[in-house]
Short mmCIF file of C-alpha atoms and ligand atoms in Angstrom, two decimals:
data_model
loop_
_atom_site.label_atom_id
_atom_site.label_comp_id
_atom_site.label_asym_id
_atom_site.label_seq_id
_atom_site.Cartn_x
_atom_site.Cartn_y
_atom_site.Cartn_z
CA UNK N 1375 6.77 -1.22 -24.40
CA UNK N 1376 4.75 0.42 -21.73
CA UNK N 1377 5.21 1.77 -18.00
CA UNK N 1378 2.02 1.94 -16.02
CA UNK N 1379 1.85 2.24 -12.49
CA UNK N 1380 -0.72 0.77 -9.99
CA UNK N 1381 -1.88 2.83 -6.95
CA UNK N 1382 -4.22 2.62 -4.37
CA UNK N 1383 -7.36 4.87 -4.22
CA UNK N 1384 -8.43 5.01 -0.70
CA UNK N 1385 -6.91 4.66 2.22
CA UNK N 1386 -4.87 1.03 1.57
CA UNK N 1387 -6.02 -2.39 1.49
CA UNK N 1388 -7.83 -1.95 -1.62
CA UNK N 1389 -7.11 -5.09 -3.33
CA UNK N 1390 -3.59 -4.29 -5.04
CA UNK N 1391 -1.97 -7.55 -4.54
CA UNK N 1392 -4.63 -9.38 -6.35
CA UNK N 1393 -4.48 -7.10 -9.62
CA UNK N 1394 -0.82 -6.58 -9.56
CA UNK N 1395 -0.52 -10.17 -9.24
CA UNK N 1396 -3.42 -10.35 -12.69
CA UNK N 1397 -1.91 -7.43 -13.95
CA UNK N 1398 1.53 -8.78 -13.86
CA UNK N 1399 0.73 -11.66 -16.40
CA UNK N 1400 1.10 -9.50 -19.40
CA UNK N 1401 4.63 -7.62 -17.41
CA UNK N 1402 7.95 -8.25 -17.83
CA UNK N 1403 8.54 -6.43 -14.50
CA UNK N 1404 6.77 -5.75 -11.25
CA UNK N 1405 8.54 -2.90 -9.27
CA UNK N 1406 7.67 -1.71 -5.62
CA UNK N 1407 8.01 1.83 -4.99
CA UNK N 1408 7.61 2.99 -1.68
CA UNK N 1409 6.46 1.69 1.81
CA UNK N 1410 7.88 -1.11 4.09
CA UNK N 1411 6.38 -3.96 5.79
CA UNK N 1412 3.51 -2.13 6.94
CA UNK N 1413 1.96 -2.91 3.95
CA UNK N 1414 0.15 -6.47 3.57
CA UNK N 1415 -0.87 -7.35 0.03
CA UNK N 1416 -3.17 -10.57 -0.09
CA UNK N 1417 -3.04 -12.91 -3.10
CA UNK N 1418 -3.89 -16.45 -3.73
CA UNK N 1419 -1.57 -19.10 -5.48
CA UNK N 1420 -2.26 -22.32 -6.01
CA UNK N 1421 -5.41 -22.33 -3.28
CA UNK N 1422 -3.04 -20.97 -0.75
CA UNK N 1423 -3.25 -17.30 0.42
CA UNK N 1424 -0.19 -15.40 0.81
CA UNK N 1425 0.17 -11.74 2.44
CA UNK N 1426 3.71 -10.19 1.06
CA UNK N 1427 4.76 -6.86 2.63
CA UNK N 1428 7.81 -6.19 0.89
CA UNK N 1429 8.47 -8.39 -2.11
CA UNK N 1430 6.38 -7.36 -5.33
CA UNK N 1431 3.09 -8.62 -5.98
CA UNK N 1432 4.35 -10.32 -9.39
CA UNK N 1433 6.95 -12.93 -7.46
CA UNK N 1434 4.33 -15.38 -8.04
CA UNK N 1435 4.54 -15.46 -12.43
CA UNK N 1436 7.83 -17.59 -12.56
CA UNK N 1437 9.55 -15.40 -15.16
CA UNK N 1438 9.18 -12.21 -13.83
CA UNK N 1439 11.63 -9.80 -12.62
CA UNK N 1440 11.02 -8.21 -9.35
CA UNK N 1441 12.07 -4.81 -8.35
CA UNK N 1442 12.28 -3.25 -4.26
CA UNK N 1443 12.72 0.51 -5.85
CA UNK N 1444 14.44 2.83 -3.72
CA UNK N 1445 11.78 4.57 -2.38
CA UNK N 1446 10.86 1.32 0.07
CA UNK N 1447 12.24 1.23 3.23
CA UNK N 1448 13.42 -2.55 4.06
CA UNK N 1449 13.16 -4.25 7.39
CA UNK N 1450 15.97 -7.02 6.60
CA UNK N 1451 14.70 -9.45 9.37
CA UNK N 1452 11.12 -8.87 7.82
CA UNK N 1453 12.25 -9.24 4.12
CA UNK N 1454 14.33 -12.55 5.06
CA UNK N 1455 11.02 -14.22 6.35
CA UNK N 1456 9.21 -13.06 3.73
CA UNK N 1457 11.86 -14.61 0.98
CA UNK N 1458 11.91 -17.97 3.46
CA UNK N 1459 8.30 -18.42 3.69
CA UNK N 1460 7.98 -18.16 -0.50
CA UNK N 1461 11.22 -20.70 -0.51
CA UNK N 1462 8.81 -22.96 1.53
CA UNK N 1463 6.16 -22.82 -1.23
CA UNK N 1464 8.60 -23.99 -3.84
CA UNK N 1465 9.03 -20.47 -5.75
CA UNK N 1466 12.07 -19.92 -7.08
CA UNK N 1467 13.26 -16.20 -6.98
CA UNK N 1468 16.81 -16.30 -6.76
CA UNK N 1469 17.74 -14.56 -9.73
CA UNK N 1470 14.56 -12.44 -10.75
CA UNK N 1471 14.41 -10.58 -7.51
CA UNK N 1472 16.50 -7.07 -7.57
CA UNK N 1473 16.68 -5.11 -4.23
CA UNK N 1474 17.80 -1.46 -5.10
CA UNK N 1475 20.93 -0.09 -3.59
CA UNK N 1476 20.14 3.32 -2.79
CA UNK N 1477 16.93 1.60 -0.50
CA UNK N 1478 16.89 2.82 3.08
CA UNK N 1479 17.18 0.33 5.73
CA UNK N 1480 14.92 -0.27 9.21
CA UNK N 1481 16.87 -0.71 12.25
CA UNK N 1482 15.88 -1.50 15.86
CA UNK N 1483 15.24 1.78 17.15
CA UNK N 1484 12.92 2.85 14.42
CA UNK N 1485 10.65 0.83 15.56
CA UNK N 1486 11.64 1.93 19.63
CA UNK N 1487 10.90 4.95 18.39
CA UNK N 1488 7.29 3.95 16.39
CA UNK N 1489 6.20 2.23 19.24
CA UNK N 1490 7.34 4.75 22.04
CA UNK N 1491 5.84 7.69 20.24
CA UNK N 1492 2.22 5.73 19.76
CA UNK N 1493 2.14 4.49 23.06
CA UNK N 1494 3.26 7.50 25.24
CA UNK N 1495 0.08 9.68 25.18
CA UNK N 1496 2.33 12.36 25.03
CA UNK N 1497 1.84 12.60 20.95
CA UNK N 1498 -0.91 12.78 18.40
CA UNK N 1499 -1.00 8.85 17.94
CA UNK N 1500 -1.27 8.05 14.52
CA UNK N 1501 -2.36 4.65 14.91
CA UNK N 1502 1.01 3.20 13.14
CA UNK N 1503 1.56 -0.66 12.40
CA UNK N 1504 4.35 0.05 14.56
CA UNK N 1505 7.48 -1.21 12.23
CA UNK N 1506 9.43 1.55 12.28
CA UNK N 1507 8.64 2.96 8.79
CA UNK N 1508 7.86 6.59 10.18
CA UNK N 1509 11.26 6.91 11.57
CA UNK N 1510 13.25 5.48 8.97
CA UNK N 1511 11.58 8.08 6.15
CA UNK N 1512 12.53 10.85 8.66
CA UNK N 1513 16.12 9.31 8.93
CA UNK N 1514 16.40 9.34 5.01
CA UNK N 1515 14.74 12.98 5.09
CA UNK N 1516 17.16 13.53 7.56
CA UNK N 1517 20.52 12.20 5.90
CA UNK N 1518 21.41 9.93 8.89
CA UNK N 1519 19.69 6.21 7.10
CA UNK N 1520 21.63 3.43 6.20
CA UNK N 1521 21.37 2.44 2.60
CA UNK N 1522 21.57 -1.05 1.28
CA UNK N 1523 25.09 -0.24 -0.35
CA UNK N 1524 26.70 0.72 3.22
CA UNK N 1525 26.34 -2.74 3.83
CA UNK N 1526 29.06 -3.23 1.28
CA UNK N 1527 31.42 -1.63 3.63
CA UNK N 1528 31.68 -2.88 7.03
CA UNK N 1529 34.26 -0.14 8.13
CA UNK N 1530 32.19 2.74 6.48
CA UNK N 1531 28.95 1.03 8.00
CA UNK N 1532 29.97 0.94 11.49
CA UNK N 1533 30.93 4.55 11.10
CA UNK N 1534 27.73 6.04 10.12
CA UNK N 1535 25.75 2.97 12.34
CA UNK N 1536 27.59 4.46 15.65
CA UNK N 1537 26.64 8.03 15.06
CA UNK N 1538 23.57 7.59 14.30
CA UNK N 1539 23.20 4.91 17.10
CA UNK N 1540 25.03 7.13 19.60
CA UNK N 1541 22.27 10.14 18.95
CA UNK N 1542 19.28 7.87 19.16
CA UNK N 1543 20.18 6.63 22.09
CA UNK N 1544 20.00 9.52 24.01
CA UNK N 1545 17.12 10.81 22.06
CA UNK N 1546 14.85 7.85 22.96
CA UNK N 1547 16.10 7.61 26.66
CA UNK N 1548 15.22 10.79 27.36
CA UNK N 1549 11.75 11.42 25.13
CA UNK N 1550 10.68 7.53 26.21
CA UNK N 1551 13.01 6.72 29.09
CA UNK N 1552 13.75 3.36 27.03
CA UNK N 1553 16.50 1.97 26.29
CA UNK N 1554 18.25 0.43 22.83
CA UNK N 1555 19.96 -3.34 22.33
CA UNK N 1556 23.44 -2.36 22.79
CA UNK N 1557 25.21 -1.23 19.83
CA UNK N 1558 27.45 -4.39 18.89
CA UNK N 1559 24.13 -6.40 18.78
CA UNK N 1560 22.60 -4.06 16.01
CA UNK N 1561 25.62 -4.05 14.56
CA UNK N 1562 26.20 -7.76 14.55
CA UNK N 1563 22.74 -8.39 13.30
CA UNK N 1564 23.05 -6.57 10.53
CA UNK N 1565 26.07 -8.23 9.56
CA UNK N 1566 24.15 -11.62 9.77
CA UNK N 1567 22.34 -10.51 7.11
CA UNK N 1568 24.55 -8.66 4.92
CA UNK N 1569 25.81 -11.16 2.81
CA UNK N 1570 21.92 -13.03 2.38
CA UNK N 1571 20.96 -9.47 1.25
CA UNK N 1572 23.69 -8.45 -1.08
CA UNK N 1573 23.24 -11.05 -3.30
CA UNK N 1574 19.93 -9.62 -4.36
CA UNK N 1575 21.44 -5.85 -4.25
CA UNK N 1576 21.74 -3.80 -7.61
CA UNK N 1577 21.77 -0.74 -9.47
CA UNK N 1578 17.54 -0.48 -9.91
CA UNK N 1579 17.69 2.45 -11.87
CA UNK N 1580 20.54 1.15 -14.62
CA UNK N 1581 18.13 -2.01 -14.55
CA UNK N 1582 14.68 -0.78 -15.11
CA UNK N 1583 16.27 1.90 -17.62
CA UNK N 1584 17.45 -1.34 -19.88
CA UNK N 1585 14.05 -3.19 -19.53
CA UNK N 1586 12.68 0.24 -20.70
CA UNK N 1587 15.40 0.26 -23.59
CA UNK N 1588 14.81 -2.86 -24.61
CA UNK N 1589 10.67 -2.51 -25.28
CA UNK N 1590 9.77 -3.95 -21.59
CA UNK N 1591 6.38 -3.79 -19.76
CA UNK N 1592 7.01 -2.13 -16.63
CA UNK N 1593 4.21 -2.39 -13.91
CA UNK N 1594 4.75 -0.23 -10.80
CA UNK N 1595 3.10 -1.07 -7.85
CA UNK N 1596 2.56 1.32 -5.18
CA UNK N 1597 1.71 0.09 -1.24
CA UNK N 1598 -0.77 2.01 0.71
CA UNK N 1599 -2.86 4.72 -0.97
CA UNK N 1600 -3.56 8.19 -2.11
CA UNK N 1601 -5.24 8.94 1.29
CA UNK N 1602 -2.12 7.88 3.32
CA UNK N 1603 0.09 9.81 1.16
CA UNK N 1604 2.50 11.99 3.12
CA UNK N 1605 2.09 15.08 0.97
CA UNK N 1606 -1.83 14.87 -0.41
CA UNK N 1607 -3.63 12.09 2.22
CA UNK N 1608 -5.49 13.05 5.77
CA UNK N 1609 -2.16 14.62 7.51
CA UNK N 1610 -0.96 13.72 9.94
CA UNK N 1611 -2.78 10.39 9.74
CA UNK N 1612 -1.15 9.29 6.93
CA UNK N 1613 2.23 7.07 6.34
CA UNK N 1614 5.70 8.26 6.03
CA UNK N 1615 5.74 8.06 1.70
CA UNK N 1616 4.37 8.80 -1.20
CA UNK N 1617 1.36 6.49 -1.84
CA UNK N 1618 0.49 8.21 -5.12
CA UNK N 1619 1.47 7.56 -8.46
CA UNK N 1620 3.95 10.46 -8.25
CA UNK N 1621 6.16 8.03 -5.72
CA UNK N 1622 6.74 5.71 -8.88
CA UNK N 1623 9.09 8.15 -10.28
CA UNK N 1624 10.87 8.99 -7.34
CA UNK N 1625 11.11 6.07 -5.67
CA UNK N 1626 12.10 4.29 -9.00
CA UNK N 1627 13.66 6.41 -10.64
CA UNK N 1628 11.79 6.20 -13.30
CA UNK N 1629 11.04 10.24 -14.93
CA UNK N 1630 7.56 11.43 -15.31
CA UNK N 1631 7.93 11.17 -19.37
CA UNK N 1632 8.60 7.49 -19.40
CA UNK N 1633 5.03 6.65 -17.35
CA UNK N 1634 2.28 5.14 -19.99
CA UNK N 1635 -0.46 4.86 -17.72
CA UNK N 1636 -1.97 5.30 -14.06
CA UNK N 1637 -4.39 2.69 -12.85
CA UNK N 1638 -6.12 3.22 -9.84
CA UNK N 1639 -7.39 0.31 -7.47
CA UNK N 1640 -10.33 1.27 -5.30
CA UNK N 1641 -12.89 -0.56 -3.39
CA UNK N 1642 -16.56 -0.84 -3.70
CA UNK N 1643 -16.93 0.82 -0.62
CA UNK N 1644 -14.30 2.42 1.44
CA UNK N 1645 -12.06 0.84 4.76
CA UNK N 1646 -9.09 2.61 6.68
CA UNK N 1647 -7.18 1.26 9.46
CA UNK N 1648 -5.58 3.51 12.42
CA UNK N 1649 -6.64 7.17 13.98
CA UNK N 1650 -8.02 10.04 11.35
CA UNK N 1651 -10.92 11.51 9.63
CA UNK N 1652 -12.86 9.15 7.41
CA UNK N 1653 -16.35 11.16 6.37
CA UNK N 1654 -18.33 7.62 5.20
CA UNK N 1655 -17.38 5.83 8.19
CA UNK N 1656 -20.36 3.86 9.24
CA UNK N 1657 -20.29 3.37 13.11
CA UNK N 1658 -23.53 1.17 13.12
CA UNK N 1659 -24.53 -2.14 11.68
CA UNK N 1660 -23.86 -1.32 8.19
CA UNK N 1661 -20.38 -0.93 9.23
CA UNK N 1662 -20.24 -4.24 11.10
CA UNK N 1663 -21.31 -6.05 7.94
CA UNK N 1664 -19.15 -4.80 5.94
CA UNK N 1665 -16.31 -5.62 7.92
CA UNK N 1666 -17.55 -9.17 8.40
CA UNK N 1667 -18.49 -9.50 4.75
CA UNK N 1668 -15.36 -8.21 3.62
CA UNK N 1669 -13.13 -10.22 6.47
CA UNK N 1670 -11.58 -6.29 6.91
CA UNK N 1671 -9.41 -6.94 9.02
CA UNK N 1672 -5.33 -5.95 8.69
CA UNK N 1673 -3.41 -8.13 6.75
CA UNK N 1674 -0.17 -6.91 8.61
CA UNK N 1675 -1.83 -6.31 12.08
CA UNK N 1676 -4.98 -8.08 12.35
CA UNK N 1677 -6.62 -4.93 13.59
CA UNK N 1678 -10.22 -4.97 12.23
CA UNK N 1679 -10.47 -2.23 9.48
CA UNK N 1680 -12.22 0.76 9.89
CA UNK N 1681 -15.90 0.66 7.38
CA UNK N 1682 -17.98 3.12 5.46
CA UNK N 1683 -19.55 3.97 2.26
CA UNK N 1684 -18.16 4.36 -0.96
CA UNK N 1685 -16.70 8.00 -1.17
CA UNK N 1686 -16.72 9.68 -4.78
CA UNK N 1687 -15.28 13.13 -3.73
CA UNK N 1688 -12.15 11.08 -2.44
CA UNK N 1689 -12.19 8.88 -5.66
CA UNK N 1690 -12.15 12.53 -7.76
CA UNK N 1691 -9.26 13.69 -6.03
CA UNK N 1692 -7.14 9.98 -6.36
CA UNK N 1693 -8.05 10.47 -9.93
CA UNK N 1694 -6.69 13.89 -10.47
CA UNK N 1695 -3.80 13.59 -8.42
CA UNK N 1696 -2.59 10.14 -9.91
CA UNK N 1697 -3.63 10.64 -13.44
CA UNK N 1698 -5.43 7.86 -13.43
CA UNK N 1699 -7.12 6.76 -16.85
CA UNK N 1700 -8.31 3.19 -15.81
CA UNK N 1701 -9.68 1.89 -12.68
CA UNK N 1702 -9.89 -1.81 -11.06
CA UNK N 1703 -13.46 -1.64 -8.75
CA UNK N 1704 -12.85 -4.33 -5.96
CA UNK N 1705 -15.12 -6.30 -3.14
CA UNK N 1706 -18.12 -5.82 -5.17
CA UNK N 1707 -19.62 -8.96 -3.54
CA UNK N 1708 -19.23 -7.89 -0.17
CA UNK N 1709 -22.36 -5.20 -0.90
CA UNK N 1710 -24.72 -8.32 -1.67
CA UNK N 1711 -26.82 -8.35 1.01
CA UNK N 1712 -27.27 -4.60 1.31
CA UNK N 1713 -30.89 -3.60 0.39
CA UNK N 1714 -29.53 0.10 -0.40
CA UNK N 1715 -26.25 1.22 -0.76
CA UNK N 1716 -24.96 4.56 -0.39
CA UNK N 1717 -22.23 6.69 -2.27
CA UNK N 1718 -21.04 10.09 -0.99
CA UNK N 1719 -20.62 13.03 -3.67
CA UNK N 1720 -20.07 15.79 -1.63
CA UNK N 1721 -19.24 17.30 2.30
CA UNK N 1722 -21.54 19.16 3.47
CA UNK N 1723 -19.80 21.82 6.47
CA UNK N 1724 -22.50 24.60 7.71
CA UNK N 1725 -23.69 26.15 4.45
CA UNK N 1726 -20.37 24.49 2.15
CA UNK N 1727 -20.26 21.42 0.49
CA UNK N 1728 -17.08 20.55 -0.30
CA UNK N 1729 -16.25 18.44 -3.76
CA UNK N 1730 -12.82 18.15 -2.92
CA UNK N 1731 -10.98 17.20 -0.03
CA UNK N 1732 -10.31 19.76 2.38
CA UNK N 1733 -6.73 19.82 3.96
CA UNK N 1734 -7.82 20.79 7.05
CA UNK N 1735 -8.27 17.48 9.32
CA UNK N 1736 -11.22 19.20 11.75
CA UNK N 1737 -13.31 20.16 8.56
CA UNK N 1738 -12.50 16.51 7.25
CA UNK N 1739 -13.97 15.14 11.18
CA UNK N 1740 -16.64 17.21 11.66
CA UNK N 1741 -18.44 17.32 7.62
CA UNK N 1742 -21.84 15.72 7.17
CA UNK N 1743 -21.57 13.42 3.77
CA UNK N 1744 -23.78 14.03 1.32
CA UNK N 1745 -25.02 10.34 -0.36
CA UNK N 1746 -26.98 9.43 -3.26
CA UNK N 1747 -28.46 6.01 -3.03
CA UNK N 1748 -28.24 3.04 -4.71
CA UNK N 1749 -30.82 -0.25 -4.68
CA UNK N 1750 -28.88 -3.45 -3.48
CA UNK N 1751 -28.92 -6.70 -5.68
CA UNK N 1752 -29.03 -8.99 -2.92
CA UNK N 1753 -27.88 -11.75 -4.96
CA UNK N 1754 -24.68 -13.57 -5.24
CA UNK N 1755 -21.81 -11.81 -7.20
CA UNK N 1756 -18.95 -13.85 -5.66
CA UNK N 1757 -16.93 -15.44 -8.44
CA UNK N 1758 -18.72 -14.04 -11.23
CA UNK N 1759 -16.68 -13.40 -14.07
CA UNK N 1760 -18.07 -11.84 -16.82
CA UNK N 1761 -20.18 -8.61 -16.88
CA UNK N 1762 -23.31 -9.80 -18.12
CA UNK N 1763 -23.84 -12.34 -15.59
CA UNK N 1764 -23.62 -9.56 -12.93
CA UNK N 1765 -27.55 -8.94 -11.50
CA UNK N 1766 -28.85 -5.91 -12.94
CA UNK N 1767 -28.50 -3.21 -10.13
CA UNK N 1768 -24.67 -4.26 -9.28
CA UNK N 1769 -24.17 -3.54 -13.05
CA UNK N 1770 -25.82 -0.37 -12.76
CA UNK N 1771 -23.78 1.01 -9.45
CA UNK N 1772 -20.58 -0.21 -11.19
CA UNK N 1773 -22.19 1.84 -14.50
CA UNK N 1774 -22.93 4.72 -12.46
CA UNK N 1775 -20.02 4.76 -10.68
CA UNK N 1776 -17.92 4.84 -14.06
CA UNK N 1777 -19.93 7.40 -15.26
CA UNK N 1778 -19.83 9.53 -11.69
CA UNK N 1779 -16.25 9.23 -11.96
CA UNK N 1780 -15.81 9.74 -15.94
CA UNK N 1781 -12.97 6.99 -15.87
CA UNK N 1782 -13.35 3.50 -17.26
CA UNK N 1783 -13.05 0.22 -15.00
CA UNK N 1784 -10.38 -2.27 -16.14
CA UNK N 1785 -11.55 -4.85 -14.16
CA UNK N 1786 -13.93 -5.29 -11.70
CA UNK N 1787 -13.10 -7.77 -8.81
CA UNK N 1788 -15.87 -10.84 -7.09
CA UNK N 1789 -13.66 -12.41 -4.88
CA UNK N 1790 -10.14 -13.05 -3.75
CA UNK N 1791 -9.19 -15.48 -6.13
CA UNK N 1792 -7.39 -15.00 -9.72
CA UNK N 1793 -10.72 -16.14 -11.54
CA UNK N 1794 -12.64 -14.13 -9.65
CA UNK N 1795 -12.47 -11.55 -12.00
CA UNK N 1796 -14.47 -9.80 -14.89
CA UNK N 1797 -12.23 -8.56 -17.35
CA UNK N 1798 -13.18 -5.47 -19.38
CA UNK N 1799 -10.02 -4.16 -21.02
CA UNK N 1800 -5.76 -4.85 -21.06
CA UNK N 1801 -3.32 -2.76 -19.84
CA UNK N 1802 -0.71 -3.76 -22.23
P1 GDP S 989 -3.93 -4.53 -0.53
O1 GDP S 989 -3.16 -4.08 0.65
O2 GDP S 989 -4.47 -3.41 -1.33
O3 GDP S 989 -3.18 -5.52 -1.38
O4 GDP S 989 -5.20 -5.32 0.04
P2 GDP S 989 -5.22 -6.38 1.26
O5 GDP S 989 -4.65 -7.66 0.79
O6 GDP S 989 -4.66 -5.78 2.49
O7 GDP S 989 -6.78 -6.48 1.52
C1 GDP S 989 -7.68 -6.89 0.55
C2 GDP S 989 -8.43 -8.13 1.07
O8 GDP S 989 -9.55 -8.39 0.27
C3 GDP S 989 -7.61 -9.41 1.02
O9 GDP S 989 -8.00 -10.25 2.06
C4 GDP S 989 -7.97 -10.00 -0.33
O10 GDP S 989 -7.80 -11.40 -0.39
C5 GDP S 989 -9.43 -9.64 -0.41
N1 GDP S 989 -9.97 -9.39 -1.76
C6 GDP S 989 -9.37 -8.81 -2.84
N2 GDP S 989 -10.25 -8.65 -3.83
C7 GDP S 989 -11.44 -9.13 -3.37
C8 GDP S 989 -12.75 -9.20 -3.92
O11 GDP S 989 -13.02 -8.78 -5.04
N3 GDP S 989 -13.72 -9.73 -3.13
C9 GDP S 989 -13.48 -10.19 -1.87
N4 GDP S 989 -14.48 -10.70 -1.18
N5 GDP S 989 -12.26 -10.15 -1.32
C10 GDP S 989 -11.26 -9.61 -2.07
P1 IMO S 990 -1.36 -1.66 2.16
O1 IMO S 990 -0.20 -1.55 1.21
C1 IMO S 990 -3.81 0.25 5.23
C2 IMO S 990 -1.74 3.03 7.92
C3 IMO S 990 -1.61 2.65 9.38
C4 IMO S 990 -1.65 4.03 10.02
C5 IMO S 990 -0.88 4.87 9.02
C6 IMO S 990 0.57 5.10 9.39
O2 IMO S 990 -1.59 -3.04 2.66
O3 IMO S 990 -2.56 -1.01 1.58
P2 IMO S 990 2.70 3.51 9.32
O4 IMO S 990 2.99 2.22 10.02
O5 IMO S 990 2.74 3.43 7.83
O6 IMO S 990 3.53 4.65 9.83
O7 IMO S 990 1.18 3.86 9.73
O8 IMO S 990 -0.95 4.20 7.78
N1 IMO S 990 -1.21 2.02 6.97
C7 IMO S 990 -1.99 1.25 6.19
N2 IMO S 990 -3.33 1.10 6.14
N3 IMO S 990 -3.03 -0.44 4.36
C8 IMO S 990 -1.68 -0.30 4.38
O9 IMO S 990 -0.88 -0.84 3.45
C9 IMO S 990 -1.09 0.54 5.36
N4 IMO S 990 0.17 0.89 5.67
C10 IMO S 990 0.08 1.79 6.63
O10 IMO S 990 -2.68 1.83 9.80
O11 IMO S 990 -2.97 4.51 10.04
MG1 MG S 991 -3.13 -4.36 2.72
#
């Protein structure tokens, strides 16, 4: 039996969906921990490429059971597309998937409120997908969200619904001078859904406590990454949860002494998408080709991705701060056709350098990165799937990097696809 938990490195989009969905054929169960549907994790099945935002990046492995923890904050409109579209491709989930009960629900003027606040220059924009998760976490903060087991309830719900609907009203008419679908719509809407939804509801906790009982693997997978994370990423560009491994236990409820092992997912180079500091960001050509080579561009939004170098002092701190004791290096073929690639170990600020991140946003903007430099390969690495086949400098940055970072890789991804993988230890 094991517990090991999955997070993301950077600053999102590092590749999770593709290990959890490797990682997940040696797991009993794949459990989601925080986020909504503003994360988009890519995987391939059968040829076809699917981007899931909510359900767990193990749905695909036909006898696993799939856990939305409580920490996740569900959009039921999104989720109900999400389960249709996988109905299409002839999965069959019905009785694997769990959604937890105490989960926080999205309603229509989270997302009034996301958008209103981004696009009314009157706030620091944040660059949000725009789906409402910000408000949502602030309503759970808050004690005003709707929980999956209010739906249970429809008396009880429409209490707490009109309160909260009655307050937000005025709130976003005034601040936004908008105005909200009127309340018997949300309220109908949501009871549209209830029943489709409560057939997947549950007691999370109880469940994954008897998988753990009974000698289970647990894999955790966590959306976003350390970089967003609401308490230790670039605040206040950042998202609304906890990205790092930490959120497993909370958003779970899983305790710290039951979690086996931390591994960390992290790119080759480095990509974020919205407003905030990023100290490798390459604004030139170098940038442009890796967002072309990479296809970086938002798997929820479409937005093109944000490029830079590789950044070690930010892979230090996702270490520390997860616990992380294996790593999965991703997009290594998208540095092919560099002739010298570049990896930042330090930020320089006047007569500091800085080896670990600064919480201070204007030191993280204005810092100078200080690189040491690697020599490209310039060869194809897409698809290769063993280590020795791998030319000999993209071998030695994936060496060096281990070595740099004093934590072994697990894997190291060369494309997209399942296969395109080189396998250099198990999890469980
Ligand atoms: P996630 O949010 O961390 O799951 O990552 P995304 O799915 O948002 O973005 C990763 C993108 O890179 C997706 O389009 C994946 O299909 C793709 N991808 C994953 N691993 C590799 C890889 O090793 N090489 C290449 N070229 N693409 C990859
Ligand atoms: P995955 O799981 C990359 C970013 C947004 C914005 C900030 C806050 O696919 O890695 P939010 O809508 O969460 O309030 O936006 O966080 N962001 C992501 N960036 N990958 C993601 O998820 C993201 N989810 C949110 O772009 O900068
Ligand atoms: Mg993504």
């Amino acid at each position: 039996m094991s517990v090991a938990v999955v997070a993301g490195m950077q600053w999102g989009d590092e590749g999770k969906g593709k290990i959890v969905d490797l990682l997940a054929e040696k797991a009993d169960v794949v459990a989601r921990y925080q986020g909504g549907h503003n994360a988009g994790h890519t995987i391939f099945y059968r040829g076809k490429q699917f981007v899931l935002h909510l359900i767990p990046s193990g749905i695909f492995h036909e006898n696993k059971l799939c856990v939305i923890g409580n920490g996740v904050v569900i959009d039921p409109q999104a989720l109900i597309q999400e389960m249709d579209l996988l109905r299409e491709a002839g999965l069959d989930f019905e009785d694997r998937l769990v959604i937890s009960d105490r989960a926080n629900i999205i309603l229509p003027y989270h997302c009034t409120s996301d958008k209103s606040r981004e696009s009314g220059g009157k706030f620091q924009k944040i660059g949000t997908t725009g789906r409402g998760i910000g408000p949502s976490y602030a309503d759970k903060i808050a004690r005003v969200g709707i929980r999956m087991c209010d739906l249970k309830n429809e008396t009880w719900l429409k209490e707490i619904l009109r309160a909260t609907y009655d307050e937000k009203k005025v709130i976003i008419r005034s601040l936004y001078n908008h105005d909200l679908p009127p309340f018997d719509a949300v309220f109908t809407e949501l009871m549209e859904v209830r029943d489709t939804l409560l057939r997947f509801v549950g007691d999370t906790h109880v469940l994954l406590q008897e998988q753990i009982r009974s000698g289970k693997n647990i894999l955790c997978e966590g959306a976003q990454g350390t970089m967003l994370d609401v308490d230790h990423g670039t605040y206040p560009f950042v998202t609304s949860s906890n990205a790092s491994a930490g959120g497993a236990c909370t958003g779970l409820g899983i305790p710290p002494t039951q979690i086996d092992r931390v591994v960390g997912v992290i790119k080759a180079y480095t990509t974020r998408v919205g407003e905030g500091p990023f100290p490798t960001e390459l604004k030139d050509g170098c940038g442009e080709m890796l967002r072309e080579q990479g296809h970086e561009f938002g798997a929820t939004t479409g937005r093109p991705r944000r490029c830079g170098w590789f950044d070690a002092v930010v892979a230090r701190y996702a270490i520390r701060l997860n616990g992380i004791d294996a790593m999965v290096l991703t997009k290594i073929d998208v540095l092919d056709k560099f002739d010298t690639i570049r990896v930042c170990t330090g930020y320089r600020d006047g007569d500091r350098v800085y080896q670990d991140v600064p919480a201070d946003p204007h030191i993280l903007e204005r810092c100078q990165p200080v690189y040491i430099e690697f020599k490209g390969w310039k060869e194809n690495t897409i698809g290769i799937d063993s280590i020795d086949k791998l030319p000999a400098n993209a071998g030695k940055y994936i060496e060096e990097l281990s070595r740099l970072l004093e934590v072994p890789f697990l894997m190291v991804s060369t494309g997209p696809e399942r296969e395109q993988t080189i396998r250099l230890g198990s999890l469980f």
